[in-house]
mmCIF file of C-alpha atoms in Angstrom:
data_model
loop_
_atom_site.group_PDB
_atom_site.id
_atom_site.type_symbol
_atom_site.label_atom_id
_atom_site.label_comp_id
_atom_site.label_asym_id
_atom_site.label_seq_id
_atom_site.Cartn_x
_atom_site.Cartn_y
_atom_site.Cartn_z
ATOM 1 C CA GLY P 351 -17.035 149.443 37.867
ATOM 2 C CA ALA P 352 -20.668 150.434 37.980
ATOM 3 C CA GLY P 353 -21.599 153.709 39.559
ATOM 4 C CA VAL P 354 -24.795 154.629 41.340
ATOM 5 C CA SER P 355 -27.832 153.953 39.177
ATOM 6 C CA GLN P 356 -31.333 155.293 39.526
ATOM 7 C CA SER P 357 -34.610 154.419 37.886
ATOM 8 C CA PRO P 358 -36.668 155.642 36.257
ATOM 9 C CA SER P 359 -34.727 158.519 34.759
ATOM 10 C CA ASN P 360 -37.954 160.440 34.214
ATOM 11 C CA LYS P 361 -41.357 160.058 35.794
ATOM 12 C CA VAL P 362 -44.508 162.016 35.016
ATOM 13 C CA THR P 363 -47.395 161.391 37.360
ATOM 14 C CA GLU P 364 -50.760 162.891 38.129
ATOM 15 C CA LYS P 365 -51.308 164.767 41.340
ATOM 16 C CA GLY P 366 -52.505 162.411 44.067
ATOM 17 C CA LYS P 367 -50.798 159.305 42.719
ATOM 18 C CA ASP P 368 -48.032 157.447 44.532
ATOM 19 C CA VAL P 369 -44.557 157.055 43.014
ATOM 20 C CA GLU P 370 -41.558 154.876 43.772
ATOM 21 C CA LEU P 371 -38.026 155.855 42.890
ATOM 22 C CA ARG P 372 -35.219 153.330 42.980
ATOM 23 C CA CYS P 373 -31.529 153.644 43.752
ATOM 24 C CA ASP P 374 -28.810 151.039 43.283
ATOM 25 C CA PRO P 375 -25.720 152.179 45.177
ATOM 26 C CA ILE P 376 -22.139 151.264 44.453
ATOM 27 C CA SER P 377 -21.411 147.778 45.729
ATOM 28 C CA GLY P 378 -19.735 147.871 49.136
ATOM 29 C CA HIS P 379 -20.840 151.386 50.011
ATOM 30 C CA THR P 380 -22.422 151.324 53.431
ATOM 31 C CA ALA P 381 -23.980 154.770 53.350
ATOM 32 C CA LEU P 382 -26.829 155.847 51.087
ATOM 33 C CA TYR P 383 -28.373 159.299 50.809
ATOM 34 C CA TRP P 384 -31.405 160.766 49.081
ATOM 35 C CA TYR P 385 -31.502 164.419 48.035
ATOM 36 C CA ARG P 386 -33.777 166.457 45.863
ATOM 37 C CA GLN P 387 -33.080 169.460 43.725
ATOM 38 C CA SER P 388 -35.992 171.685 42.862
ATOM 39 C CA LEU P 389 -35.786 174.047 39.908
ATOM 40 C CA GLY P 390 -33.114 176.665 40.542
ATOM 41 C CA GLN P 391 -32.411 175.349 44.026
ATOM 42 C CA GLY P 392 -29.512 173.597 45.704
ATOM 43 C CA LEU P 393 -29.424 170.048 46.959
ATOM 44 C CA GLU P 394 -31.886 169.388 49.750
ATOM 45 C CA PHE P 395 -31.095 166.450 52.028
ATOM 46 C CA LEU P 396 -33.958 163.998 52.515
ATOM 47 C CA ILE P 397 -32.795 160.803 54.253
ATOM 48 C CA TYR P 398 -29.600 158.929 55.132
ATOM 49 C CA PHE P 399 -28.993 155.202 55.649
ATOM 50 C CA GLN P 400 -25.821 153.928 57.316
ATOM 51 C CA GLY P 401 -25.368 150.178 57.462
ATOM 52 C CA ASN P 402 -27.999 148.531 59.627
ATOM 53 C CA SER P 403 -28.620 151.594 61.757
ATOM 54 C CA ALA P 404 -31.957 153.359 61.877
ATOM 55 C CA PRO P 405 -32.110 155.885 59.043
ATOM 56 C CA ASP P 406 -31.799 159.606 59.605
ATOM 57 C CA LYS P 407 -35.137 160.879 58.318
ATOM 58 C CA SER P 408 -34.681 164.440 59.478
ATOM 59 C CA GLY P 409 -34.815 165.882 55.955
ATOM 60 C CA LEU P 410 -38.082 164.319 54.815
ATOM 61 C CA PRO P 411 -40.453 167.225 54.089
ATOM 62 C CA SER P 412 -43.675 165.466 55.079
ATOM 63 C CA ASP P 413 -45.087 162.108 56.138
ATOM 64 C CA ARG P 414 -45.996 161.462 52.503
ATOM 65 C CA PHE P 415 -42.316 160.686 51.960
ATOM 66 C CA SER P 416 -40.745 157.426 53.075
ATOM 67 C CA ALA P 417 -37.741 155.361 52.117
ATOM 68 C CA GLU P 418 -36.389 151.944 52.770
ATOM 69 C CA ARG P 419 -33.165 150.153 52.070
ATOM 70 C CA THR P 420 -33.384 146.416 51.637
ATOM 71 C CA GLY P 421 -30.472 144.194 52.553
ATOM 72 C CA GLY P 422 -28.189 147.156 52.974
ATOM 73 C CA SER P 423 -28.169 147.747 49.230
ATOM 74 C CA VAL P 424 -31.016 148.910 47.001
ATOM 75 C CA SER P 425 -33.158 151.776 48.263
ATOM 76 C CA THR P 426 -36.642 152.891 47.315
ATOM 77 C CA LEU P 427 -37.990 156.376 47.940
ATOM 78 C CA THR P 428 -41.791 156.455 47.992
ATOM 79 C CA ILE P 429 -43.897 159.581 47.696
ATOM 80 C CA GLN P 430 -47.568 159.108 48.447
ATOM 81 C CA ARG P 431 -50.358 161.332 47.182
ATOM 82 C CA THR P 432 -47.933 163.411 45.107
ATOM 83 C CA GLN P 433 -48.325 167.173 44.956
ATOM 84 C CA GLN P 434 -47.092 169.599 42.323
ATOM 85 C CA GLU P 435 -44.475 170.954 44.727
ATOM 86 C CA ASP P 436 -42.921 167.471 44.776
ATOM 87 C CA SER P 437 -41.713 168.052 41.213
ATOM 88 C CA ALA P 438 -37.926 167.979 41.341
ATOM 89 C CA VAL P 439 -34.887 165.916 40.472
ATOM 90 C CA TYR P 440 -34.383 163.238 43.102
ATOM 91 C CA LEU P 441 -30.744 162.278 43.544
ATOM 92 C CA CYS P 442 -29.310 159.289 45.312
ATOM 93 C CA ALA P 443 -25.713 159.069 46.519
ATOM 94 C CA SER P 444 -23.653 156.394 48.201
ATOM 95 C CA SER P 445 -20.362 156.507 50.025
ATOM 96 C CA PHE P 446 -17.827 154.264 51.702
ATOM 97 C CA ASP P 447 -16.271 156.824 53.997
ATOM 98 C CA ALA P 448 -17.609 159.825 55.808
ATOM 99 C CA TYR P 449 -16.793 162.304 53.121
ATOM 100 C CA GLU P 450 -16.952 161.696 49.400
ATOM 101 C CA GLN P 451 -20.375 160.800 48.063
ATOM 102 C CA TYR P 452 -20.965 159.395 44.609
ATOM 103 C CA PHE P 453 -24.154 160.495 42.958
ATOM 104 C CA GLY P 454 -26.481 158.787 40.542
ATOM 105 C CA PRO P 455 -27.905 160.578 37.502
ATOM 106 C CA GLY P 456 -31.144 161.383 39.279
ATOM 107 C CA THR P 457 -34.837 160.849 38.588
ATOM 108 C CA ARG P 458 -36.736 163.831 37.227
ATOM 109 C CA LEU P 459 -40.211 163.757 38.741
ATOM 110 C CA THR P 460 -42.965 165.880 37.236
ATOM 111 C CA VAL P 461 -46.323 166.021 38.966
ATOM 112 C CA THR P 462 -49.075 167.342 36.712
ATOM 113 C CA ASP M 106 -31.215 178.916 58.114
ATOM 114 C CA GLN M 107 -28.697 178.043 55.405
ATOM 115 C CA GLN M 108 -25.477 176.765 56.906
ATOM 116 C CA VAL M 109 -23.665 176.762 53.556
ATOM 117 C CA LYS M 110 -24.154 179.612 51.112
ATOM 118 C CA GLN M 111 -22.988 180.366 47.635
ATOM 119 C CA ASN M 112 -23.936 183.982 47.154
ATOM 120 C CA SER M 113 -23.268 184.166 43.436
ATOM 121 C CA PRO M 114 -25.846 182.228 41.442
ATOM 122 C CA SER M 115 -23.838 182.650 38.255
ATOM 123 C CA LEU M 116 -20.396 183.589 36.999
ATOM 124 C CA SER M 117 -19.178 184.275 33.473
ATOM 125 C CA VAL M 118 -15.476 184.033 32.619
ATOM 126 C CA GLN M 119 -13.429 184.210 29.433
ATOM 127 C CA GLU M 120 -11.597 181.072 28.366
ATOM 128 C CA GLY M 121 -8.043 181.027 29.696
ATOM 129 C CA ARG M 122 -8.785 183.330 32.605
ATOM 130 C CA ILE M 123 -9.228 182.389 36.252
ATOM 131 C CA SER M 124 -12.608 181.380 37.659
ATOM 132 C CA ILE M 125 -13.145 181.958 41.367
ATOM 133 C CA LEU M 126 -16.172 180.417 43.018
ATOM 134 C CA ASN M 127 -16.937 181.342 46.600
ATOM 135 C CA CYS M 128 -18.692 179.625 49.471
ATOM 136 C CA ASP M 129 -19.453 180.729 53.026
ATOM 137 C CA TYR M 130 -20.506 178.604 55.973
ATOM 138 C CA THR M 131 -21.717 179.267 59.469
ATOM 139 C CA ASN M 132 -21.028 176.071 61.428
ATOM 140 C CA SER M 133 -17.468 176.012 62.741
ATOM 141 C CA MET M 134 -17.815 172.280 63.472
ATOM 142 C CA PHE M 135 -17.686 171.300 59.796
ATOM 143 C CA ASP M 136 -14.545 169.203 59.398
ATOM 144 C CA TYR M 137 -14.300 168.648 55.656
ATOM 145 C CA PHE M 138 -15.264 170.605 52.589
ATOM 146 C CA LEU M 139 -15.910 169.435 49.066
ATOM 147 C CA TRP M 140 -16.677 170.871 45.659
ATOM 148 C CA TYR M 141 -18.954 169.074 43.226
ATOM 149 C CA LYS M 142 -19.559 169.834 39.574
ATOM 150 C CA LYS M 143 -22.887 169.166 37.913
ATOM 151 C CA TYR M 144 -23.747 169.056 34.236
ATOM 152 C CA PRO M 145 -27.394 169.178 33.117
ATOM 153 C CA ALA M 146 -29.233 165.867 33.390
ATOM 154 C CA GLU M 147 -26.370 164.294 35.336
ATOM 155 C CA GLY M 148 -25.706 163.780 39.020
ATOM 156 C CA PRO M 149 -23.051 165.876 40.770
ATOM 157 C CA THR M 150 -19.498 164.572 40.451
ATOM 158 C CA PHE M 151 -16.808 165.057 43.043
ATOM 159 C CA LEU M 152 -14.155 167.571 42.070
ATOM 160 C CA ILE M 153 -11.853 168.404 44.965
ATOM 161 C CA SER M 154 -11.909 168.499 48.753
ATOM 162 C CA ILE M 155 -10.059 169.958 51.705
ATOM 163 C CA SER M 156 -9.777 169.007 55.341
ATOM 164 C CA SER M 157 -10.482 171.673 57.932
ATOM 165 C CA ILE M 158 -6.894 171.356 59.173
ATOM 166 C CA LYS M 159 -5.533 172.614 55.878
ATOM 167 C CA ASP M 160 -5.822 175.907 54.075
ATOM 168 C CA LYS M 161 -5.075 174.871 50.528
ATOM 169 C CA ASN M 162 -5.412 171.841 48.292
ATOM 170 C CA GLU M 163 -4.395 171.775 44.665
ATOM 171 C CA ASP M 164 -5.232 169.285 41.919
ATOM 172 C CA GLY M 165 -4.194 170.279 38.424
ATOM 173 C CA ARG M 166 -6.143 173.335 37.328
ATOM 174 C CA PHE M 167 -8.264 173.259 40.480
ATOM 175 C CA THR M 168 -7.282 174.743 43.841
ATOM 176 C CA VAL M 169 -9.455 175.023 46.909
ATOM 177 C CA PHE M 170 -8.647 177.566 49.606
ATOM 178 C CA LEU M 171 -10.049 177.460 53.119
ATOM 179 C CA ASN M 172 -10.125 180.441 55.473
ATOM 180 C CA LYS M 173 -11.447 179.071 58.752
ATOM 181 C CA SER M 174 -11.432 182.364 60.582
ATOM 182 C CA ALA M 175 -13.674 183.850 57.913
ATOM 183 C CA LYS M 176 -15.627 180.591 57.449
ATOM 184 C CA HIS M 177 -15.010 180.937 53.751
ATOM 185 C CA LEU M 178 -13.774 178.648 51.029
ATOM 186 C CA SER M 179 -13.139 179.236 47.387
ATOM 187 C CA LEU M 180 -12.466 177.184 44.284
ATOM 188 C CA HIS M 181 -10.022 178.532 41.739
ATOM 189 C CA ILE M 182 -9.944 177.156 38.219
ATOM 190 C CA VAL M 183 -7.056 178.274 36.080
ATOM 191 C CA PRO M 184 -6.970 178.361 33.156
ATOM 192 C CA SER M 185 -10.722 178.096 32.671
ATOM 193 C CA GLN M 186 -11.931 176.014 29.734
ATOM 194 C CA PRO M 187 -15.342 175.916 28.010
ATOM 195 C CA GLY M 188 -15.794 172.344 29.291
ATOM 196 C CA ASP M 189 -15.724 173.724 32.824
ATOM 197 C CA SER M 190 -19.122 175.305 32.198
ATOM 198 C CA ALA M 191 -21.404 173.659 34.759
ATOM 199 C CA VAL M 192 -23.045 174.257 38.118
ATOM 200 C CA TYR M 193 -20.614 174.038 41.029
ATOM 201 C CA PHE M 194 -21.784 173.090 44.505
ATOM 202 C CA CYS M 195 -19.738 173.460 47.639
ATOM 203 C CA ALA M 196 -20.501 171.080 50.475
ATOM 204 C CA ALA M 197 -19.481 170.865 54.112
ATOM 205 C CA SER M 198 -19.253 167.642 56.067
ATOM 206 C CA LEU M 199 -20.107 166.854 59.679
ATOM 207 C CA ASP M 200 -21.000 163.461 61.165
ATOM 208 C CA ASN M 201 -21.219 161.711 57.775
ATOM 209 C CA MET M 202 -23.613 164.337 56.483
ATOM 210 C CA LEU M 203 -23.028 166.793 53.682
ATOM 211 C CA THR M 204 -24.703 170.180 53.627
ATOM 212 C CA PHE M 205 -24.728 171.743 50.185
ATOM 213 C CA GLY M 206 -24.710 175.312 49.037
ATOM 214 C CA GLY M 207 -27.192 176.496 46.444
ATOM 215 C CA GLY M 208 -24.744 176.234 43.560
ATOM 216 C CA THR M 209 -23.057 178.665 41.187
ATOM 217 C CA ARG M 210 -23.486 178.343 37.450
ATOM 218 C CA LEU M 211 -20.150 178.911 35.735
ATOM 219 C CA MET M 212 -20.101 179.862 32.073
ATOM 220 C CA VAL M 213 -16.737 179.875 30.339
ATOM 221 C CA LYS M 214 -16.868 181.731 27.053
ATOM 222 C CA PRO M 215 -14.579 180.711 24.204
#
């Protein structure tokens, strides 16, 4: 079966531009997570969607970051007015239970 | 304040020997612990997990040990193989959320 997919795999953007990153979770997984990994750093939690509940946005680093999940499936992470410190690998994960999360390959974002 | 820490950023081991990766946590409420393995340009993949009510879980060459009193867990890989070379993340679970450590890069030399 298909795993978690993310697009694009790489994105280079100019500082100040907006970007949208997409995540297609595993079918049937009710939970969806966004993380980012900056160079040499661990995984930083950004946002969590569980079913139809209001998302947990506690990890979003600023109000330039937002995410939505349409129809309980596909999710889009939007970064407005990108800054160089936004450069990182953005990882999406989905899960069926409370524990094991399945990760996508990530989107490498470079802000020039 | 990091709730999950991997104090060794890297580890180098000879092929065939044991690799021991360590992880410390501060929140005693974590109820489940996981190890993920990450190759370059790929997302992390689940490796092995352990419930907080256990102290050991074994799966082939991989064993995870949990010491709740010390708030410490470790991943043992034996025998280590060159294909095990990757970054290993420990993660702790509470309320459907995973908190990750910073990762340890394991290099297994042939």
